[in-house]
Short mmCIF file of C-alpha atoms in Angstrom, two decimals:
data_model
loop_
_atom_site.label_atom_id
_atom_site.label_comp_id
_atom_site.label_asym_id
_atom_site.label_seq_id
_atom_site.Cartn_x
_atom_site.Cartn_y
_atom_site.Cartn_z
CA MET L 1 9.19 -72.01 -42.73
CA SER L 2 5.94 -72.18 -41.21
CA GLU L 3 2.76 -70.46 -42.56
CA THR L 4 0.78 -71.18 -39.53
CA THR L 5 -2.12 -68.56 -39.28
CA ILE L 6 -2.18 -66.85 -35.71
CA ALA L 7 -5.14 -64.70 -34.93
CA VAL L 8 -3.33 -61.38 -33.06
CA ASP L 9 -5.39 -59.76 -30.88
CA ASP L 10 -7.20 -56.51 -31.57
CA LEU L 11 -5.65 -53.22 -30.25
CA TRP L 12 -7.32 -51.17 -28.00
CA ILE L 13 -8.26 -48.53 -30.78
CA GLU L 14 -9.79 -51.15 -33.08
CA ARG L 15 -11.97 -52.60 -30.13
CA VAL L 16 -13.06 -48.72 -29.13
CA SER L 17 -13.69 -47.53 -32.60
CA ARG L 18 -15.94 -50.69 -33.22
CA ARG L 19 -17.82 -50.24 -30.11
CA LEU L 20 -18.34 -46.69 -30.80
CA GLY L 21 -19.79 -47.51 -34.34
CA PHE L 22 -17.14 -46.35 -36.52
CA GLY L 23 -16.01 -49.67 -37.42
CA ALA L 24 -19.93 -49.90 -38.70
CA VAL L 25 -19.69 -46.70 -40.61
CA SER L 26 -16.45 -47.92 -42.30
CA GLU L 27 -18.05 -51.25 -43.46
CA ARG L 28 -21.09 -49.30 -44.89
CA LEU L 29 -18.59 -46.83 -46.84
CA VAL L 30 -15.92 -48.91 -47.95
CA GLY L 31 -16.93 -52.32 -47.24
CA THR L 32 -14.67 -53.30 -44.14
CA ASP L 33 -14.26 -52.15 -40.65
CA GLY L 34 -10.62 -51.61 -41.13
CA TRP L 35 -10.93 -48.03 -41.66
CA GLY L 36 -12.97 -47.56 -38.29
CA PRO L 37 -9.62 -46.38 -36.35
CA TYR L 38 -8.83 -43.69 -38.64
CA LEU L 39 -12.56 -42.51 -38.46
CA PHE L 40 -12.17 -42.65 -35.00
CA ILE L 41 -8.91 -40.80 -34.59
CA VAL L 42 -9.85 -38.13 -37.32
CA THR L 43 -13.19 -37.44 -35.47
CA VAL L 44 -11.34 -37.02 -31.90
CA ILE L 45 -8.86 -34.32 -33.57
CA LEU L 46 -11.76 -32.42 -35.15
CA VAL L 47 -13.29 -31.90 -32.10
CA HIS L 48 -9.92 -31.58 -30.09
CA LEU L 49 -8.76 -28.90 -32.42
CA PRO L 50 -11.03 -27.03 -35.12
CA LEU L 51 -14.07 -27.36 -33.41
CA LEU L 52 -12.65 -26.59 -29.39
CA SER L 53 -10.72 -23.90 -31.43
CA LEU L 54 -13.92 -22.03 -32.97
CA VAL L 55 -15.44 -22.30 -29.27
CA GLY L 56 -12.41 -20.63 -28.09
CA TRP L 57 -12.68 -17.91 -30.42
CA THR L 58 -16.17 -17.00 -28.93
CA GLN L 59 -14.11 -16.70 -25.42
CA THR L 60 -10.89 -14.83 -26.65
CA GLY L 61 -11.62 -13.70 -30.11
CA VAL L 62 -8.56 -15.80 -31.35
CA LEU L 63 -8.89 -18.53 -33.48
CA SER L 64 -5.99 -20.98 -31.93
CA PHE L 65 -6.10 -23.21 -34.82
CA THR L 66 -4.81 -20.75 -37.09
CA ALA L 67 -2.79 -19.06 -34.32
CA ASN L 68 -0.65 -21.98 -33.09
CA PRO L 69 1.02 -23.99 -35.70
CA GLY L 70 1.25 -27.21 -33.59
CA GLU L 71 -2.80 -27.58 -33.43
CA ILE L 72 -2.47 -27.78 -37.59
CA PHE L 73 0.38 -30.11 -37.32
CA GLN L 74 -1.64 -32.65 -34.92
CA VAL L 75 -4.34 -32.93 -37.50
CA VAL L 76 -2.06 -34.68 -39.72
CA ALA L 77 0.50 -36.21 -37.08
CA TRP L 78 -2.10 -38.02 -34.94
CA PRO L 79 -3.88 -40.15 -37.96
CA ALA L 80 -0.10 -40.77 -39.24
CA ALA L 81 0.61 -42.02 -35.93
CA VAL L 82 -2.59 -44.41 -36.04
CA TRP L 83 -1.34 -45.54 -39.32
CA ILE L 84 1.85 -46.25 -38.21
CA LEU L 85 0.62 -48.22 -35.12
CA LEU L 86 -1.62 -50.22 -37.32
CA ARG L 87 1.16 -51.05 -39.83
CA THR L 88 3.18 -52.09 -37.22
CA LYS L 89 0.49 -54.53 -35.96
CA GLN L 90 0.48 -56.06 -39.39
CA ARG L 91 3.96 -56.35 -39.74
CA TYR L 92 3.97 -58.35 -36.48
CA VAL L 93 1.37 -60.54 -38.07
CA GLU L 94 3.13 -61.25 -41.03
CA THR L 95 6.10 -62.19 -38.74
CA VAL L 96 4.73 -64.86 -36.48
CA ARG L 97 2.82 -66.01 -39.64
CA ASN L 98 6.30 -66.44 -41.09
CA LEU L 99 8.24 -67.82 -38.20
CA PRO L 100 9.56 -71.50 -38.20
CA ALA L 101 7.72 -74.04 -35.89
CA ALA L 102 10.02 -75.89 -33.28
CA ILE L 103 10.71 -78.95 -35.33
CA ASP L 104 14.43 -79.50 -34.10
CA GLU L 105 14.83 -81.91 -31.59
CA ASP L 106 18.26 -81.15 -31.16
CA VAL L 107 17.89 -77.64 -29.54
CA GLN L 108 14.69 -78.47 -27.23
CA ASP L 109 17.10 -78.59 -24.16
CA LEU L 110 18.68 -75.43 -24.39
CA ASP L 111 18.72 -73.65 -21.02
CA ILE L 112 19.86 -70.18 -22.26
CA GLU L 113 17.61 -67.99 -19.45
CA TRP L 114 18.69 -65.79 -17.38
CA ARG L 115 17.50 -66.57 -13.88
CA PRO L 116 16.56 -63.04 -12.42
CA THR L 117 14.45 -61.96 -15.43
CA ALA L 118 12.54 -65.56 -16.04
CA ARG L 119 9.59 -64.69 -13.75
CA LEU L 120 9.50 -60.91 -14.82
CA LEU L 121 9.19 -62.29 -18.40
CA THR L 122 6.34 -64.68 -17.56
CA ALA L 123 4.64 -62.01 -15.57
CA VAL L 124 4.27 -60.06 -18.59
CA GLY L 125 3.31 -62.13 -20.82
CA VAL L 126 5.90 -64.63 -22.43
CA PRO L 127 4.91 -68.34 -21.56
CA ALA L 128 7.30 -70.35 -19.44
CA ASN L 129 7.45 -73.59 -21.10
CA PRO L 130 5.85 -73.18 -24.66
CA SER L 131 6.17 -76.26 -27.06
CA GLY L 132 6.13 -74.51 -30.22
CA LYS L 133 4.15 -71.81 -31.94
CA ALA L 134 0.88 -72.83 -30.91
CA ASP L 135 1.28 -71.94 -27.33
CA ALA L 136 4.09 -69.60 -27.42
CA LYS L 137 1.26 -66.50 -26.78
CA LEU L 138 2.26 -65.16 -30.11
CA GLU L 139 -1.34 -63.61 -30.85
CA GLU L 140 -0.47 -61.45 -27.71
CA ILE L 141 1.22 -58.35 -29.45
CA ALA L 142 1.02 -56.02 -26.40
CA PRO L 143 -0.14 -57.81 -23.22
CA ASP L 144 -2.16 -55.99 -20.82
CA PRO L 145 0.24 -55.95 -17.92
CA ILE L 146 2.76 -53.68 -20.22
CA ARG L 147 -0.15 -51.37 -21.87
CA TYR L 148 -1.89 -50.68 -18.38
CA GLY L 149 1.66 -50.26 -17.05
CA ILE L 150 2.84 -47.93 -19.68
CA LEU L 151 -0.49 -45.71 -19.43
CA ALA L 152 -0.28 -45.70 -15.68
CA VAL L 153 3.30 -44.15 -15.75
CA GLY L 154 2.84 -41.87 -18.54
CA LEU L 155 -0.37 -40.41 -16.74
CA ALA L 156 1.12 -40.33 -13.60
CA VAL L 157 4.03 -38.16 -15.07
CA TYR L 158 1.39 -36.08 -17.06
CA GLY L 159 -0.39 -35.29 -13.87
CA GLY L 160 2.42 -34.61 -11.78
CA VAL L 161 3.03 -31.73 -14.35
CA LEU L 162 -0.53 -30.92 -14.66
CA LEU L 163 -0.58 -30.39 -10.41
CA THR L 164 3.17 -28.69 -9.92
CA ASN L 165 3.35 -26.56 -13.19
CA PRO L 166 -0.10 -26.03 -14.73
CA ALA L 167 0.98 -22.34 -15.87
CA ASN L 168 3.93 -23.41 -18.34
CA LEU L 169 1.70 -26.32 -19.85
CA VAL L 170 -1.64 -24.94 -19.77
CA GLY L 171 -1.46 -21.44 -19.52
CA PRO L 172 -0.19 -20.74 -23.04
CA VAL L 173 -3.05 -22.62 -24.29
CA ALA L 174 -5.58 -20.97 -22.11
CA ASP L 175 -4.32 -17.62 -23.00
CA LEU L 176 -5.51 -18.43 -26.76
CA THR L 177 -8.80 -20.33 -25.91
CA GLY L 178 -9.86 -19.52 -22.65
CA PRO L 179 -9.90 -21.84 -19.49
CA PHE L 180 -12.83 -24.02 -20.75
CA VAL L 181 -11.14 -25.09 -23.80
CA ALA L 182 -7.98 -25.52 -22.17
CA THR L 183 -9.71 -27.88 -19.56
CA VAL L 184 -11.62 -30.20 -21.92
CA ARG L 185 -8.28 -30.66 -23.89
CA PHE L 186 -5.86 -30.81 -21.16
CA TYR L 187 -8.02 -32.52 -18.48
CA PHE L 188 -9.97 -34.91 -20.80
CA ILE L 189 -8.77 -35.75 -24.36
CA ILE L 190 -5.39 -35.72 -23.98
CA PRO L 191 -5.01 -37.98 -21.09
CA PHE L 192 -8.15 -40.40 -22.01
CA VAL L 193 -7.84 -40.49 -25.52
CA LEU L 194 -4.27 -39.40 -26.77
CA TYR L 195 -2.53 -40.78 -23.99
CA PRO L 196 -4.01 -44.35 -24.36
CA ILE L 197 -3.00 -44.10 -28.09
CA GLY L 198 0.47 -43.16 -27.26
CA ALA L 199 0.90 -46.05 -24.59
CA GLU L 200 -0.61 -48.73 -26.72
CA PHE L 201 2.17 -47.89 -29.81
CA LEU L 202 4.92 -48.11 -26.79
CA ALA L 203 3.39 -51.25 -25.80
CA VAL L 204 3.30 -52.73 -29.51
CA VAL L 205 6.84 -51.78 -29.90
CA ILE L 206 7.87 -53.37 -26.88
CA GLY L 207 5.81 -56.31 -27.33
CA THR L 208 7.56 -56.57 -30.67
CA LEU L 209 11.34 -55.74 -29.99
CA VAL L 210 11.41 -57.30 -26.32
CA LEU L 211 8.67 -60.08 -25.70
CA LEU L 212 8.83 -61.29 -29.35
CA PRO L 213 12.43 -62.36 -28.83
CA PHE L 214 12.02 -64.22 -25.67
CA LYS L 215 9.08 -65.92 -27.11
CA ILE L 216 11.12 -67.14 -30.05
CA ARG L 217 14.04 -68.19 -27.46
CA ARG L 218 11.37 -69.92 -24.89
CA ALA L 219 9.72 -71.99 -27.97
CA ARG L 220 13.07 -72.78 -29.98
CA LEU L 221 11.62 -71.16 -33.31
CA LEU L 222 14.08 -71.78 -35.41
CA ASP L 223 14.91 -73.71 -38.74
CA PHE L 224 18.47 -74.46 -39.82
CA SER L 225 17.21 -75.58 -43.28
CA ASP L 226 16.39 -71.98 -44.31
CA PRO L 227 18.18 -71.36 -47.67
CA HIS L 228 19.06 -67.75 -47.06
CA GLY L 229 21.03 -68.76 -43.87
CA TYR L 230 19.16 -66.69 -41.31
CA ALA L 231 17.71 -69.73 -39.37
CA GLY L 232 14.15 -68.93 -40.35
CA LEU L 233 14.43 -65.95 -38.41
CA SER L 234 14.83 -63.04 -40.99
CA PRO L 235 11.18 -62.12 -40.64
CA SER L 236 11.89 -61.25 -37.04
CA GLY L 237 14.95 -58.96 -38.37
CA GLU L 238 12.54 -57.36 -40.77
CA ALA L 239 9.98 -56.69 -38.00
CA PHE L 240 12.81 -55.37 -35.69
CA LYS L 241 13.83 -52.95 -38.14
CA SER L 242 10.41 -51.81 -39.40
CA VAL L 243 9.35 -51.35 -35.59
CA ALA L 244 12.74 -49.38 -34.86
CA VAL L 245 12.11 -47.07 -37.95
CA SER L 246 8.40 -46.32 -37.34
CA TYR L 247 9.52 -45.75 -33.53
CA PHE L 248 11.80 -42.85 -34.73
CA ILE L 249 9.47 -41.53 -37.25
CA LEU L 250 6.93 -41.07 -34.45
CA LEU L 251 9.90 -39.38 -32.33
CA THR L 252 10.52 -37.03 -35.25
CA LEU L 253 6.49 -36.08 -35.50
CA PHE L 254 7.10 -35.42 -31.43
CA THR L 255 10.05 -33.46 -32.10
CA VAL L 256 8.22 -31.19 -34.79
CA PHE L 257 5.50 -30.68 -32.67
CA GLN L 258 8.01 -29.55 -29.51
CA THR L 259 9.30 -27.18 -31.88
CA VAL L 260 6.25 -25.49 -33.60
CA ALA L 261 3.46 -25.59 -30.91
CA VAL L 262 2.58 -22.71 -28.51
CA GLY L 263 4.04 -23.38 -25.11
CA THR L 264 6.86 -25.88 -25.89
CA ASN L 265 10.37 -25.41 -26.58
CA PRO L 266 12.88 -27.98 -28.24
CA THR L 267 16.01 -26.35 -26.60
CA ASP L 268 14.54 -26.37 -22.70
CA GLN L 269 16.35 -29.02 -20.94
CA PHE L 270 13.20 -31.23 -20.23
CA SER L 271 12.71 -31.15 -24.14
CA VAL L 272 16.60 -32.11 -24.80
CA ALA L 273 16.54 -34.66 -22.34
CA LEU L 274 13.47 -36.14 -23.53
CA LEU L 275 14.60 -36.47 -27.09
CA ALA L 276 18.30 -37.72 -26.03
CA GLY L 277 16.40 -40.25 -23.71
CA GLY L 278 13.88 -41.42 -26.81
CA LEU L 279 16.80 -41.82 -29.07
CA LEU L 280 18.82 -44.02 -26.41
CA VAL L 281 15.71 -46.07 -25.78
CA GLY L 282 15.12 -46.85 -29.68
CA LEU L 283 19.05 -47.79 -30.00
CA VAL L 284 18.35 -50.25 -27.10
CA LEU L 285 15.28 -51.41 -28.44
CA PHE L 286 16.62 -51.89 -31.83
CA PHE L 287 19.84 -53.42 -31.20
CA GLY L 288 18.59 -55.39 -27.76
CA PRO L 289 16.36 -58.16 -29.64
CA MET L 290 19.44 -58.74 -32.31
CA LEU L 291 21.54 -59.62 -29.29
CA TRP L 292 19.06 -61.80 -27.48
CA LEU L 293 18.27 -63.65 -30.51
CA LYS L 294 21.99 -63.96 -31.25
CA SER L 295 22.69 -65.88 -28.01
CA PHE L 296 20.04 -67.96 -28.79
CA THR L 297 21.05 -68.90 -32.32
CA GLY L 298 24.45 -69.22 -31.29
CA ALA L 299 23.58 -71.75 -28.20
CA ALA L 300 21.15 -73.52 -30.65
CA LYS L 301 24.24 -74.03 -33.55
CA GLU L 302 26.53 -75.73 -30.60
CA ALA L 303 23.97 -77.63 -29.75
CA LYS L 304 22.90 -78.67 -32.95
CA ILE L 305 26.50 -79.47 -34.45
CA ASP L 306 27.33 -81.31 -30.96
CA ALA L 307 24.51 -83.65 -31.98
CA LEU L 308 25.49 -84.02 -35.52
CA ALA L 309 29.14 -84.69 -33.99
CA ASP L 310 27.67 -87.61 -31.68
CA ARG L 311 25.59 -89.19 -34.84
CA SER L 312 29.07 -89.33 -36.46
CA ARG L 313 30.63 -90.87 -34.02
CA GLN L 314 28.23 -93.83 -34.23
CA VAL L 315 29.05 -94.49 -37.67
CA GLY L 316 31.39 -97.42 -38.28
CA THR L 317 34.10 -98.73 -35.72
CA THR L 318 35.58 -95.54 -34.63
CA ASP L 319 34.55 -92.60 -32.69
CA GLU L 320 36.79 -90.07 -34.74
CA LEU L 321 35.35 -87.17 -36.79
CA PHE L 322 35.99 -85.85 -40.11
CA PRO L 323 38.58 -85.97 -41.72
CA TYR L 324 40.32 -88.33 -38.93
CA ALA L 325 37.90 -90.85 -39.25
CA GLU L 326 38.63 -93.92 -41.32
CA PRO L 327 35.29 -95.27 -42.82
CA ASP L 328 35.16 -99.07 -43.11
CA SER L 329 32.79 -98.94 -46.14
CA MET L 330 31.24 -96.66 -48.74
CA ASP L 331 28.25 -96.13 -46.70
CA ASP L 332 30.29 -95.08 -44.00
CA ALA L 333 32.16 -92.78 -45.87
CA SER L 334 29.07 -91.03 -47.32
CA GLN L 335 27.48 -90.95 -43.73
CA TYR L 336 30.76 -89.12 -42.52
CA THR L 337 30.56 -86.54 -45.38
CA TYR L 338 26.61 -86.00 -45.00
CA ASN L 339 27.03 -85.31 -41.39
CA HIS L 340 30.04 -83.00 -41.96
CA ILE L 341 28.35 -81.06 -44.80
CA ARG L 342 24.93 -80.56 -42.27
CA MET L 343 27.52 -79.29 -39.48
CA GLN L 344 29.10 -77.00 -42.00
CA ARG L 345 25.86 -75.59 -43.12
CA VAL L 346 24.81 -75.08 -39.39
CA GLU L 347 27.73 -73.39 -38.31
CA SER L 348 27.79 -70.89 -41.70
CA THR L 349 24.01 -69.73 -40.26
CA SER L 350 24.06 -66.35 -39.29
CA GLU L 351 23.66 -65.37 -35.72
CA PHE L 352 22.20 -62.21 -36.41
CA PRO L 353 18.61 -61.99 -38.43
CA PHE L 354 19.47 -59.06 -40.29
CA ASP L 355 21.73 -57.61 -43.06
CA THR L 356 23.81 -54.60 -43.24
CA SER L 357 21.04 -52.71 -45.22
CA MET L 358 18.59 -52.77 -42.28
CA LEU L 359 21.22 -51.24 -40.12
CA GLN L 360 21.79 -48.55 -42.71
CA GLU L 361 17.95 -47.86 -42.83
CA VAL L 362 18.01 -47.63 -38.87
CA LEU L 363 20.68 -45.59 -38.42
CA PHE L 364 19.57 -43.42 -40.83
CA ALA L 365 16.08 -42.93 -39.19
CA LEU L 366 17.90 -42.61 -35.69
CA LEU L 367 19.12 -39.19 -37.32
CA LEU L 368 15.47 -37.79 -38.03
CA PRO L 369 14.52 -36.51 -34.58
CA TYR L 370 17.75 -34.47 -34.09
CA VAL L 371 17.99 -33.15 -37.87
CA THR L 372 14.40 -32.44 -38.05
CA SER L 373 14.50 -30.48 -34.73
CA ILE L 374 17.30 -28.19 -35.97
CA ALA L 375 15.59 -27.54 -39.67
CA PHE L 376 12.22 -26.69 -38.16
CA ASP L 377 13.93 -24.65 -35.46
CA PHE L 378 16.17 -22.59 -37.97
CA LEU L 379 12.80 -22.07 -40.35
CA LEU L 380 10.94 -20.66 -37.44
CA GLN L 381 13.69 -18.56 -36.42
CA SER L 382 14.20 -17.22 -39.96
CA ALA L 383 10.25 -16.22 -40.35
CA VAL L 384 10.89 -14.24 -37.05
#
């Protein structure tokens, strides 16, 4: 296993919080700038919700922060979302540090690339011909083409809804707070602060669950000497599980918001389709990397076993393999036996970088959004 230190790039929220001085404030308060992103998001949410709610109260006489449960929920949900985002990055850092180096010459010539996707993968940040961990671009957890692409699509959809149906989206909040507060929230804070955070989280998810497996494949990062039998890829399996669970937790938070917030309805066609689509995407994002690594590990096992078989054929005066080979000496017998044990070890290597406990955790997290939506909807109906 490799313990190579790789400096993973900063996230947007880390850069912004540092440039706006929140990192320096965190440094003075606790001796590290690591709390800067939390100070940033807490400040944004306090302005976005309680402060603007007070401004709205001067316009309408209604304190939306107390009248709209969705606002109270967001005060907790957004810092939690940032914590999950930073925790996901930390998991990625630990994963790439512990991935094996490309040390097995027998698998370096594998060609398992699906040609239609080769150029696309290269365009979004997967290097074409890396020689190992050092040049596999593992430091890029969320390449800019992915981040900007997700943000552009998200803002396009959001802008389309604002243009075509502003009454349903902005109207209920404007009734509580007045048009000024609704305008600040929906036309400035949400698209230019909250949407980039959401886009970055999705980019990190894609960077970990989609791009990382292909970086591992292209750099041929595996180690058949792994005593646990996962070819050194169990750190990636843990990362896939952790990120998938985090994704479903955030989807659960979004579902709760859709249930309790004014102007939203968890049972309307759009919300149901969004939840179902989110669950489907989560399943694909979890099982996809497992299958991509399985195909790579399976092909690598075949290549390694073939190479060991060729070496066995070069022993002694026969090209037969164990148990048919008849050794001419004790040295030949030892070499046949040794190569046979090596082939068995490679053959027994798991092609999936996870165990059943990981699968159970993900399937449990998968149920959270749906169960939580039903539970909160029932509680709200009972309260009425």
